[in-house]
Tab-separated table of C-alpha atoms in Angstrom:
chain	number	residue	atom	x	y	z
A	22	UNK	CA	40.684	-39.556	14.896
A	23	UNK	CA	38.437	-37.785	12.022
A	24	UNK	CA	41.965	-36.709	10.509
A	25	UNK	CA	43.629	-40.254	10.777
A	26	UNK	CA	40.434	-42.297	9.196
A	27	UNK	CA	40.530	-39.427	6.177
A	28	UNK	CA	44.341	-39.939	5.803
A	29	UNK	CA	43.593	-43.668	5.989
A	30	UNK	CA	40.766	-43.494	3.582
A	31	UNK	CA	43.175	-41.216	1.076
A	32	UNK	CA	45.520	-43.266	1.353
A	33	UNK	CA	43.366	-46.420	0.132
A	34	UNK	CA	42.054	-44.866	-2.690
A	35	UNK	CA	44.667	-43.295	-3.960
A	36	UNK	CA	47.787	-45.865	-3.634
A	37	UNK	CA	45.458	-48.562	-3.755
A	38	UNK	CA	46.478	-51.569	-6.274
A	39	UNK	CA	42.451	-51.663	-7.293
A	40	UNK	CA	43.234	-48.137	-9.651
A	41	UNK	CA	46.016	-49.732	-11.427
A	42	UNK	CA	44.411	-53.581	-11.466
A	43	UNK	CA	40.914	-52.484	-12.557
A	44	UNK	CA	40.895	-50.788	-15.977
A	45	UNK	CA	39.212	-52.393	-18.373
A	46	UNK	CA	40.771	-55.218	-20.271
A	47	UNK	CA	43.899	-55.694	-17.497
A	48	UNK	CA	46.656	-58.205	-18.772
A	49	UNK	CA	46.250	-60.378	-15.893
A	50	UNK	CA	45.261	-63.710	-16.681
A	51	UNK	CA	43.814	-64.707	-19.988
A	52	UNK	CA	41.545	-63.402	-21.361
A	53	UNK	CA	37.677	-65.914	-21.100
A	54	UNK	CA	34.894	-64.788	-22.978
A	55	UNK	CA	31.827	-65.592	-20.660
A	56	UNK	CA	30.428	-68.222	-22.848
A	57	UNK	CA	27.765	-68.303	-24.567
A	58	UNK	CA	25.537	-71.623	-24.970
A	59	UNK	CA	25.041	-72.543	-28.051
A	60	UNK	CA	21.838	-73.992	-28.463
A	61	UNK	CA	20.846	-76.021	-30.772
A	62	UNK	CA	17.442	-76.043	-32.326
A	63	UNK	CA	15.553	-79.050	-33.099
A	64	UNK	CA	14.996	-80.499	-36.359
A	65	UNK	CA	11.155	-80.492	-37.547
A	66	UNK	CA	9.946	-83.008	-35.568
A	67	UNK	CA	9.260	-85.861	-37.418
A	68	UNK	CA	8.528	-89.666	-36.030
A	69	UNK	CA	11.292	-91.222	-38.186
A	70	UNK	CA	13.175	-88.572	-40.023
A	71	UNK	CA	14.884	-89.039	-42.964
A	72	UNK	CA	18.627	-89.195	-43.658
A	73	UNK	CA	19.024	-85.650	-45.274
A	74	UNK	CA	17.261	-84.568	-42.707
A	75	UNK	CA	19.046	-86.116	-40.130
A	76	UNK	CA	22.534	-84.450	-42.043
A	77	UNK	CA	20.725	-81.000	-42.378
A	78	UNK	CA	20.444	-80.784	-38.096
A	79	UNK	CA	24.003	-82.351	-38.114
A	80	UNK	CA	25.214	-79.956	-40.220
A	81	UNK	CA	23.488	-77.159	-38.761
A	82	UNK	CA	24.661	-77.865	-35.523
A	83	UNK	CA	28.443	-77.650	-36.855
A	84	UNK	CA	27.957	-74.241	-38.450
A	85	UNK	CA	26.473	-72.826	-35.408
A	86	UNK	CA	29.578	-74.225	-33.386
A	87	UNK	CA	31.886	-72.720	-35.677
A	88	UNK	CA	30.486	-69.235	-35.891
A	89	UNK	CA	30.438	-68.945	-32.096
A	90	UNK	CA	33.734	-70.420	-31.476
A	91	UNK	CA	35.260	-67.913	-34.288
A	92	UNK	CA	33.438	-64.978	-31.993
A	93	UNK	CA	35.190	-65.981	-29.025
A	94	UNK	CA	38.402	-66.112	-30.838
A	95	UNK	CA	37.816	-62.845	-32.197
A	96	UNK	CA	36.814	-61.052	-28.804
A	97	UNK	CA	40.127	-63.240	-27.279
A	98	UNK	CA	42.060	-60.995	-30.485
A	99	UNK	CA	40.352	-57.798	-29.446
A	100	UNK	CA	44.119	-56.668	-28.417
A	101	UNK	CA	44.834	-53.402	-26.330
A	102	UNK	CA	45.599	-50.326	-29.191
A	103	UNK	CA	49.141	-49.113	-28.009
A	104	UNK	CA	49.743	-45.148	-27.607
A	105	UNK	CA	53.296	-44.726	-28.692
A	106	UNK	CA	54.064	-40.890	-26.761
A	107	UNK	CA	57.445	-40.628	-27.200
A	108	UNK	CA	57.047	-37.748	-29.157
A	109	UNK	CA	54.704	-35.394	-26.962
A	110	UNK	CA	55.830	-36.730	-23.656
A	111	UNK	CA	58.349	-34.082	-23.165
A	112	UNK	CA	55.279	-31.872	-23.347
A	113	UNK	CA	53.648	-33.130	-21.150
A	114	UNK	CA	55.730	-33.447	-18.478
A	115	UNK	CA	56.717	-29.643	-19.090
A	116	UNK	CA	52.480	-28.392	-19.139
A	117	UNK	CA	52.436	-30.676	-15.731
A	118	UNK	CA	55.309	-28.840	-14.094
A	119	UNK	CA	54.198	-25.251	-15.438
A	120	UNK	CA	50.784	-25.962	-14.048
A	121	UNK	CA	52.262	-27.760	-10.494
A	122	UNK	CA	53.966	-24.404	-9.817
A	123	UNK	CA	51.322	-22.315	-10.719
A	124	UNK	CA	49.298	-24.316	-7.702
A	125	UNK	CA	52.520	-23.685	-5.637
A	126	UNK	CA	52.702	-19.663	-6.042
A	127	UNK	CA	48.936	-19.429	-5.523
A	128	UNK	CA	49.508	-21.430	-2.903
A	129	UNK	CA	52.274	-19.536	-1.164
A	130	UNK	CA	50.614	-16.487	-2.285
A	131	UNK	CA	50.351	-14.105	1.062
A	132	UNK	CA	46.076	-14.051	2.003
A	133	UNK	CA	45.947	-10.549	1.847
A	134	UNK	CA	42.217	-10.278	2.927
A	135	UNK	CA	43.163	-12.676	5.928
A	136	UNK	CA	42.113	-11.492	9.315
B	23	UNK	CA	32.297	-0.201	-9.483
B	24	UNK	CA	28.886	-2.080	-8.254
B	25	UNK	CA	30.515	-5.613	-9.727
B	26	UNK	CA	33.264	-4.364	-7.635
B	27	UNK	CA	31.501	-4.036	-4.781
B	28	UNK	CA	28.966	-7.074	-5.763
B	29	UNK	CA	32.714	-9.381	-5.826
B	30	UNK	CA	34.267	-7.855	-2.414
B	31	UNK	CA	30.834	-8.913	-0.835
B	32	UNK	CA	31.615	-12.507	-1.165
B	33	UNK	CA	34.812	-12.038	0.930
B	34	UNK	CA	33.111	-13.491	3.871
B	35	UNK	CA	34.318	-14.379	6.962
B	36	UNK	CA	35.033	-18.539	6.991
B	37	UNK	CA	36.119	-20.163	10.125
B	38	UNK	CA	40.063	-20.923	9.791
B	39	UNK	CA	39.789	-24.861	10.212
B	40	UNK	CA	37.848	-24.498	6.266
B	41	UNK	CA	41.461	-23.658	5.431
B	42	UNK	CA	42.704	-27.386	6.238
B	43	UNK	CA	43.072	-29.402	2.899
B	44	UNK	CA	40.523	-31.907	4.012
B	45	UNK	CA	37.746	-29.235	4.189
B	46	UNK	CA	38.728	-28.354	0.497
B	47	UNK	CA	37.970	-31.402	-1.449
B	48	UNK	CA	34.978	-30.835	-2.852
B	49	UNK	CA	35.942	-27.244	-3.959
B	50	UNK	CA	39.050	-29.401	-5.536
B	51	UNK	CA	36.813	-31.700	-7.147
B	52	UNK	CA	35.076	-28.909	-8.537
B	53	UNK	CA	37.915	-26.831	-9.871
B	54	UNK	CA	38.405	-29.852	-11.883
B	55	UNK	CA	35.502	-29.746	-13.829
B	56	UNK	CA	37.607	-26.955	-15.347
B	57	UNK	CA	40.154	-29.300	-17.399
B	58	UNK	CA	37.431	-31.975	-17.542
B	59	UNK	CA	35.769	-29.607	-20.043
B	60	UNK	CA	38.689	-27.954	-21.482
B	61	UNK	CA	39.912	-31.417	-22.842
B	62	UNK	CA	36.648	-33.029	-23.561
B	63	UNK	CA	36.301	-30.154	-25.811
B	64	UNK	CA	39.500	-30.589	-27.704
B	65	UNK	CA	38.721	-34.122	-28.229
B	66	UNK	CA	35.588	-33.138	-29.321
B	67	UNK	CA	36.717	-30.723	-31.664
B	68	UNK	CA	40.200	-32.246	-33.143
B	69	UNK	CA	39.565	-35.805	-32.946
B	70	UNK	CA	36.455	-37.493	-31.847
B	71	UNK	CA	33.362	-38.505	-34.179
B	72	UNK	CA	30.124	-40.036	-31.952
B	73	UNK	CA	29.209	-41.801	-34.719
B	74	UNK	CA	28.423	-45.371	-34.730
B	75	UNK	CA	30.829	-46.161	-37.185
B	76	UNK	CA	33.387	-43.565	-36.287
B	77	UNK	CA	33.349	-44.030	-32.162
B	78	UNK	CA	35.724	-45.999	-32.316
B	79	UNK	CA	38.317	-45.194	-35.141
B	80	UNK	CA	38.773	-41.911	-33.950
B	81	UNK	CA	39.154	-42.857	-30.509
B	82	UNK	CA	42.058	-44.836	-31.516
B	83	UNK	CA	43.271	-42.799	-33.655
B	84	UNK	CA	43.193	-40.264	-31.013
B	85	UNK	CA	45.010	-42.561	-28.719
B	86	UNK	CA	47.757	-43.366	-31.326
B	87	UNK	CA	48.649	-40.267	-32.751
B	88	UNK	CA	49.306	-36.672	-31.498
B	89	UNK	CA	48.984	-34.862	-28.452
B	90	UNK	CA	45.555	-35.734	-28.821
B	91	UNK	CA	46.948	-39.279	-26.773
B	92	UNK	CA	47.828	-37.244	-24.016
B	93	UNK	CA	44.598	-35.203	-24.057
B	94	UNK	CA	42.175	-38.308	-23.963
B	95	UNK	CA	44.817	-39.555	-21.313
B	96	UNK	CA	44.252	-36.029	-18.772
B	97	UNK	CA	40.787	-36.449	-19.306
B	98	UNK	CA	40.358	-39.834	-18.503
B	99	UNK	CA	42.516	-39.725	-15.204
B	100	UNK	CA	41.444	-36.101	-14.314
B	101	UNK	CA	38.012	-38.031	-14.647
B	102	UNK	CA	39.044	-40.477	-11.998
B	103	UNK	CA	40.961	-38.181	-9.668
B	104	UNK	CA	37.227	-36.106	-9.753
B	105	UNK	CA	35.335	-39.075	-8.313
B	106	UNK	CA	38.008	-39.916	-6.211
B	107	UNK	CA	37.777	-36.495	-4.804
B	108	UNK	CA	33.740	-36.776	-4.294
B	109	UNK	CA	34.252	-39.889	-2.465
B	110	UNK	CA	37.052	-38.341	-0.499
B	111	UNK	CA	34.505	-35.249	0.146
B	112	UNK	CA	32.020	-37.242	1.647
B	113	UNK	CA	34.311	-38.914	3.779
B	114	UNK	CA	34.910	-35.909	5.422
B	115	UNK	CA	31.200	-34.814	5.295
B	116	UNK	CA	30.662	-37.875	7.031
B	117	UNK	CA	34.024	-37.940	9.972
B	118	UNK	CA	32.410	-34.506	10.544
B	119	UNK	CA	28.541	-35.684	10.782
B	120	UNK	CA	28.822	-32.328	8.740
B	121	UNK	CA	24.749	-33.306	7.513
B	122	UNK	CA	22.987	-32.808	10.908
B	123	UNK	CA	20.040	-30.018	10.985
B	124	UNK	CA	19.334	-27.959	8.536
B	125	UNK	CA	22.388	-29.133	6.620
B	126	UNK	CA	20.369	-31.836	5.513
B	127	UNK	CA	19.525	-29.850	1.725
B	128	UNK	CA	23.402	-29.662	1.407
B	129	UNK	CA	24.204	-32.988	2.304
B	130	UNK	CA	21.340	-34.449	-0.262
B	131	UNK	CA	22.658	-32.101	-3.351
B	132	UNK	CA	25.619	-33.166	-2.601
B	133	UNK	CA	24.202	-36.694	-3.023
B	134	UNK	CA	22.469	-36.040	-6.303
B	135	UNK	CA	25.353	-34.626	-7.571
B	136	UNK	CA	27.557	-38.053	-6.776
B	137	UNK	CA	25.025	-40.046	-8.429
B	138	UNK	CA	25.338	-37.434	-11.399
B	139	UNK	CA	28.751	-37.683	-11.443
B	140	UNK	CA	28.892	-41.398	-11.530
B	141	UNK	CA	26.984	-41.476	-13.950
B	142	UNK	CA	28.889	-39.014	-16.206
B	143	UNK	CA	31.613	-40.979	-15.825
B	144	UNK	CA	30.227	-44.292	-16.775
B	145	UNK	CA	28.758	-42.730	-20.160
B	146	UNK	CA	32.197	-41.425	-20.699
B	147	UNK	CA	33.809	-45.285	-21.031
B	148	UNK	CA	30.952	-46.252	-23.294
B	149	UNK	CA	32.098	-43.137	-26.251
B	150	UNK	CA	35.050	-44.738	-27.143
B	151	UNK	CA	32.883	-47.509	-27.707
B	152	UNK	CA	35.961	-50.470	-27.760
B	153	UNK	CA	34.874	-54.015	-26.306
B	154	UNK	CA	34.965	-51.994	-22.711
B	155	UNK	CA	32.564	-48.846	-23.965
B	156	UNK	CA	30.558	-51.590	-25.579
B	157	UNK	CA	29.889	-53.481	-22.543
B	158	UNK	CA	29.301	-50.866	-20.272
B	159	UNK	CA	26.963	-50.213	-22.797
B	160	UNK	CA	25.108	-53.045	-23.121
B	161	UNK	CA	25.038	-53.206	-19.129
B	162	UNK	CA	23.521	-49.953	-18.605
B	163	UNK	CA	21.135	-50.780	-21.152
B	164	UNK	CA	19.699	-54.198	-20.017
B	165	UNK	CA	17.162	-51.954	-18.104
B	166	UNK	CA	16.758	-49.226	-20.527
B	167	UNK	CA	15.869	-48.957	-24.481
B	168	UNK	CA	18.271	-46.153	-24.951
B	169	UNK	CA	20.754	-45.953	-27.589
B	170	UNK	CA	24.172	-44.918	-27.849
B	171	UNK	CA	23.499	-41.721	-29.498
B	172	UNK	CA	21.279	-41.253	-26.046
B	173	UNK	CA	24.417	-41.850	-24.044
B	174	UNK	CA	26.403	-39.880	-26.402
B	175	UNK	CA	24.549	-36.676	-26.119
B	176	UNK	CA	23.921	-37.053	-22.160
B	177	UNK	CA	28.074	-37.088	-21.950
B	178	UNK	CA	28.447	-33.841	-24.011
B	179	UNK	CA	25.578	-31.758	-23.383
B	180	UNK	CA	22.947	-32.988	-20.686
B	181	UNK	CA	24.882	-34.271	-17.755
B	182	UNK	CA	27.628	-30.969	-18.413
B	183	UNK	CA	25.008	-28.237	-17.778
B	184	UNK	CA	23.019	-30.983	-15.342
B	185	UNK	CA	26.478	-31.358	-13.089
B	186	UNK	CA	27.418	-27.015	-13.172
B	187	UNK	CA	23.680	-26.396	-12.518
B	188	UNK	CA	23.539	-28.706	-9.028
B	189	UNK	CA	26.715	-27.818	-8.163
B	190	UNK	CA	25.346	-24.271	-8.345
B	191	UNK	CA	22.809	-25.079	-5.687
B	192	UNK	CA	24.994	-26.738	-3.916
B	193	UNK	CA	27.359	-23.638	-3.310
B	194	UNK	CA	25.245	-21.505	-2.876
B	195	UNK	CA	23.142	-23.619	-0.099
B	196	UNK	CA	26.712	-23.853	1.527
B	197	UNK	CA	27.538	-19.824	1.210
B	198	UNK	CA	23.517	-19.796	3.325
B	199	UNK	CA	24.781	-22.196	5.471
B	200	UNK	CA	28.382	-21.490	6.004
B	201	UNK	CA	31.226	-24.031	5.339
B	202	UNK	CA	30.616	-26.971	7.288
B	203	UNK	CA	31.944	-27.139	11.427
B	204	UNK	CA	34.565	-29.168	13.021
B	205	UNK	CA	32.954	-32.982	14.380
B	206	UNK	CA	30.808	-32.298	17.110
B	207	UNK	CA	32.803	-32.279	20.272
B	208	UNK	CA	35.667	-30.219	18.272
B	209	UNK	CA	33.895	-26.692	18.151
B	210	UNK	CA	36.241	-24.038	19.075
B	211	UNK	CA	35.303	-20.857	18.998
B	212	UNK	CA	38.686	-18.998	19.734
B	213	UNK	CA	39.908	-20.052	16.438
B	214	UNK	CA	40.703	-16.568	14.009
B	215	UNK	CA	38.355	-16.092	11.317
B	216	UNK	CA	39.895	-16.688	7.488
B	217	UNK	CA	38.224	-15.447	4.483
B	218	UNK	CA	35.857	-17.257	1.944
B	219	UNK	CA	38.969	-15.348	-0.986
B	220	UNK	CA	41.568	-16.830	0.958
B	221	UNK	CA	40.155	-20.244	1.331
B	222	UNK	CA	39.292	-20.109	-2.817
B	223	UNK	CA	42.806	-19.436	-3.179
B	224	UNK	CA	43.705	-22.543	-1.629
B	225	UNK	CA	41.801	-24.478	-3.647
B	226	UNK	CA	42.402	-23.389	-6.816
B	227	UNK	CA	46.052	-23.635	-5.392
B	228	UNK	CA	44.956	-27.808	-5.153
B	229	UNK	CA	43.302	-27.723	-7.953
B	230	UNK	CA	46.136	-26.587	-10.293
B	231	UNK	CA	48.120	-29.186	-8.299
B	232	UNK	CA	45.612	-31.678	-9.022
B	233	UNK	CA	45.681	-30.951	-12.575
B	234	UNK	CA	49.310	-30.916	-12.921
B	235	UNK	CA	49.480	-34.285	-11.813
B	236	UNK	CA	47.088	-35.375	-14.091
B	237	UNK	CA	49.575	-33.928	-17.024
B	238	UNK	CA	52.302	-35.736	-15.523
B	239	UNK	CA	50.763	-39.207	-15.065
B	240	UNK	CA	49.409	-38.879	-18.863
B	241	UNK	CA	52.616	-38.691	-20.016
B	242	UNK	CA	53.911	-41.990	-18.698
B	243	UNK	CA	50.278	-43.607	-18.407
B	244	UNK	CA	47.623	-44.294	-21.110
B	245	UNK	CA	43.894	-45.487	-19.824
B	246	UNK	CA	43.794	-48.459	-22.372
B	247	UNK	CA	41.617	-48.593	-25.331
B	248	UNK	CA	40.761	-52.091	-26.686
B	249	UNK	CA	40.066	-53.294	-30.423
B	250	UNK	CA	36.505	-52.855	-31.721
B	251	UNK	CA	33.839	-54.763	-29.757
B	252	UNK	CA	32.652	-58.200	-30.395
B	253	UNK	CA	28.874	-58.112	-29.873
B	254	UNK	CA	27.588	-60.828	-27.562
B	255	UNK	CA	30.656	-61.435	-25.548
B	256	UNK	CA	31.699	-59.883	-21.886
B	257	UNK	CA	35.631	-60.253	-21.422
B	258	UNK	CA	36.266	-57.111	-19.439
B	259	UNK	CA	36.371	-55.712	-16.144
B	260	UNK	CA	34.731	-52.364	-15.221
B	261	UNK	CA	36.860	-49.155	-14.266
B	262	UNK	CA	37.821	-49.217	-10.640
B	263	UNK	CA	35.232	-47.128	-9.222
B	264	UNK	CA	32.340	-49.812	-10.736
B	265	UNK	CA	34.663	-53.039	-10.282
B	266	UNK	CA	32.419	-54.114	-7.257
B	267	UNK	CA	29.457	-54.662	-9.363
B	268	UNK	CA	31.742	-57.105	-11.090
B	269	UNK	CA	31.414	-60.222	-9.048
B	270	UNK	CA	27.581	-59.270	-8.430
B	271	UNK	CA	24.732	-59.880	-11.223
B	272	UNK	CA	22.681	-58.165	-13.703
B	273	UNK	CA	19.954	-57.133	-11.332
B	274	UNK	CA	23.045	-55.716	-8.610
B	275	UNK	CA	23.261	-52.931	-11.488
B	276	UNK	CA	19.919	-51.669	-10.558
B	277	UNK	CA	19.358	-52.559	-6.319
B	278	UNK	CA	22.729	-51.505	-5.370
B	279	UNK	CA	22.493	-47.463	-7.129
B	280	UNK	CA	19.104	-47.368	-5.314
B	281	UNK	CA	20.457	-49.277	-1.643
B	282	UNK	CA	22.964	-46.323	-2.216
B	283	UNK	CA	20.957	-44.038	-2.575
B	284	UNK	CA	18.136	-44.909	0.106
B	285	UNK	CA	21.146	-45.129	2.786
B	286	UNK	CA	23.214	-41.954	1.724
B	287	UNK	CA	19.341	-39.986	1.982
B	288	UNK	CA	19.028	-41.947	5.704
B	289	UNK	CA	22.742	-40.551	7.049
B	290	UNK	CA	21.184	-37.462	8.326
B	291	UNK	CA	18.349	-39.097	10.242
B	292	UNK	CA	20.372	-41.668	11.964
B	293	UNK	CA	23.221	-39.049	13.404
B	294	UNK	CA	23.294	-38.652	16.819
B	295	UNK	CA	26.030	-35.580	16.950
B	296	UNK	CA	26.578	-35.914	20.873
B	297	UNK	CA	28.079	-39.400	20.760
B	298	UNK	CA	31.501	-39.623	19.887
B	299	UNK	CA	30.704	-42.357	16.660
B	300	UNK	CA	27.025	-42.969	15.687
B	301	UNK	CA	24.896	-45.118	13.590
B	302	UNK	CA	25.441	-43.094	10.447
B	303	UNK	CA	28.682	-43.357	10.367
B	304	UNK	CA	29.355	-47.492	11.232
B	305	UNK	CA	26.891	-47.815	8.117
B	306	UNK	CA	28.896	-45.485	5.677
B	307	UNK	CA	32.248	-47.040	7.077
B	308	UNK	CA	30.927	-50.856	6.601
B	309	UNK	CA	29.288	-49.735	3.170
B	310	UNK	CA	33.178	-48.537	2.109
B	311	UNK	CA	34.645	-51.500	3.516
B	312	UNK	CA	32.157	-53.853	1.333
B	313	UNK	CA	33.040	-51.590	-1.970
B	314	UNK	CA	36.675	-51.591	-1.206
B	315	UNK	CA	36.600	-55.611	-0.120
B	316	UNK	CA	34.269	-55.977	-3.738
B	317	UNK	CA	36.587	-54.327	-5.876
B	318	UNK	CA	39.485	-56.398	-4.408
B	319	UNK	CA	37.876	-59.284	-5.358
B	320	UNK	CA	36.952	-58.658	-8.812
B	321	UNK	CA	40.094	-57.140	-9.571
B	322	UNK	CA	41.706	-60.145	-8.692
B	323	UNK	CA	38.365	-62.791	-9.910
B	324	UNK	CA	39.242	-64.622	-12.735
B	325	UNK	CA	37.311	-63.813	-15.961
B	326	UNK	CA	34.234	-66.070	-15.857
């Protein structure tokens, strides 16, 4: 039972689609910036204000638009910095083999000090 | 001749079932603390600046050019193969109710030293500082008025000597106590005697094993590294040991480490070792079903 559950629960996290799916910054789905609001501060407050002032909020209110819609267009650009190893993955693969074998003489090594 | 002597002392006697590969996954885990420093090292020393303005640059250029790709790619996954290991560990501790009696002080090292690791981990994806360091960042900081350079120095110094010191403890508490039993129910005392040499030699066996596949996934499989952060915005996910906090709030950040915590502290007082399945374990089994069913679901939530 105990050896089945751990074999399950090896299983699960090791093949499991969560430790390819869940690095940061996945390609499923599009990218959506959690949104900011974009608040908007009042004008002096004035009974009847004028019509520069009136422009001045309007105008205000634009800019303020426009700076956080070109943030979420730059986080949406933030693009994933590609590795090209075509060069060093021959060595890689060789260091990985060298050091698998090492594990599997060690391994197979006779337990001398075995009772 | 006495550090001859002093080293054929530790051949101890171990039962033989600490010779099955389940029994030698925290021994595993800790082999790979080896590589875990040998590379953070290198990267240290050949590539990366923890500067606010560098971070990031020489992170990517690290992950563009050179070996040093590869290098940042073992230590990343020999990162996640560590805590993988832990949690695999613990399993075990648990199956085996291996935490009953006086192997309480074990068990809760071994606790500290998961939160440690967790930890270490999660200030390791905030140093390359891209728009998935940064928000890690700015998550673990919504509690906290810590800076970067805080986080920096923890990763490279503090939580290093922090991690080798408790696991220390933690050894040597289990050399006192002797490697944990079989479940309760399982004991057989017929079975021949191994020895603690023999059973190191199996795990370092694993743990070159372990390593090596590291090597070999590196060289087909970079962890990603995004463009530089835009402040203000949250577009990522977290890595997949912290992608269950990504459905939850802010404030899950802060009750769910401590609910953890509490309830990994409260195994050993709620094990009953003559019943075949107890209390402790339906909580730590429901606990790894809500993580695993959590992580699902963020990994597959669209971004909101």
């Amino acid at each position: 039972m105990a050896k089945k559950l751990i074999i399950l629960l090896a299983s699960v996290v090791l093949l499991s689609p969560v430790s390819v799916l869940a690095h940061a910054g996945h390609e499923h789905g599009e990218a959506k910036p959690k949104l900011k609001k974009v608040v908007v501060e009042s004008a002096e407050t004035s009974p009847a204000p004028s019509q520069a002032q009136a422009d001045l909020m309007r105008e205000n209110s634009q800019l303020r638009e426009d700076v956080e819609q070109e943030r979420l267009n730059a986080a949406k650009r933030v693009a994933e910095i590609v590795t090209d190893m075509s060069s060093t993955r021959s060595s890689y693969i060789i260091i990985g083999l060298l050091l698998g074998a090492i594990g599997l003489v060690i391994r197979y090594l006779p337990g001398k000090e075995e009772k | 001749m006495k550090l001859l002597d002093a080293i054929k002392e530790q051949n101890y006697p171990v039962p033989a079932h600490s010779m099955r590969l389940s029994y030698m996954f925290g021994g595993i885990a800790a082999f790979l603390l080896v590589p875990l420093a040998v590379t953070g090292v290198l990267l240290a020393y050949y590539g990366y600046v923890p500067s606010a303005e560098q971070a990031h640059k020489t992170a990517a250029d690290a992950t563009v050019f050179g070996s040093l790709a590869g290098i940042r790619a073992v230590h990343s996954l020999t990162a996640e193969l560590f805590l993988a290991l832990i949690f695999l560990h613990a399993t075990r501790i648990v199956v085996t109710r291996s935490y009953h009696g006086e192997r309480k002080i074990i068990w809760y090292t071994g606790v500290v030293l998961l939160f440690v690791a967790a930890f270490f981990f999660l200030t390791g994806t905030t140093l390359k500082l891209d728009q998935a360091g940064y928000e890690t960042y700015a998550h673990l900081t919504l509690f906290t008025s810590v800076n970067q350079v805080w986080f920096r120095g923890a990763h490279v110094i503090l939580l290093p000597i922090l991690i080798v010191v408790i696991l220390g403890v933690h050894a040597l508490l289990i050399k006192e106590k002797k490697i944990s039993p079989l479940a309760p129910g399982r004991r057989s005392d017929d079975e021949p005697d191994s020895t603690f040499f023999h059973h190191m030699q199996h795990v370092v066996a694993y743990g070159f094993i372990a390593t090596s596949v590291a090597f070999l996934l590196a060289a087909f499989y970079t962890p990603p590294l995004l463009g530089a952060p835009v402040e203000g915005v949250e577009w990522t996910k977290p890595p997949w040991p912290f992608l269950f906090l990504y459905p939850l709030n802010s404030w899950a950040l802060i009750s769910i480490p401590l609910a953890a915590f509490a309830g990994l502290v409260a195994l050993p007082f709620l094990t009953k070792p003559e019943k075949r399945f107890d209390l402790s374990q339906a909580i730590y089994f429901v606990v790894v079903a809500l993580w695993f069913g959590l992580s699902l679901y963020g990994a597959f939530k669209h971004y909101a």
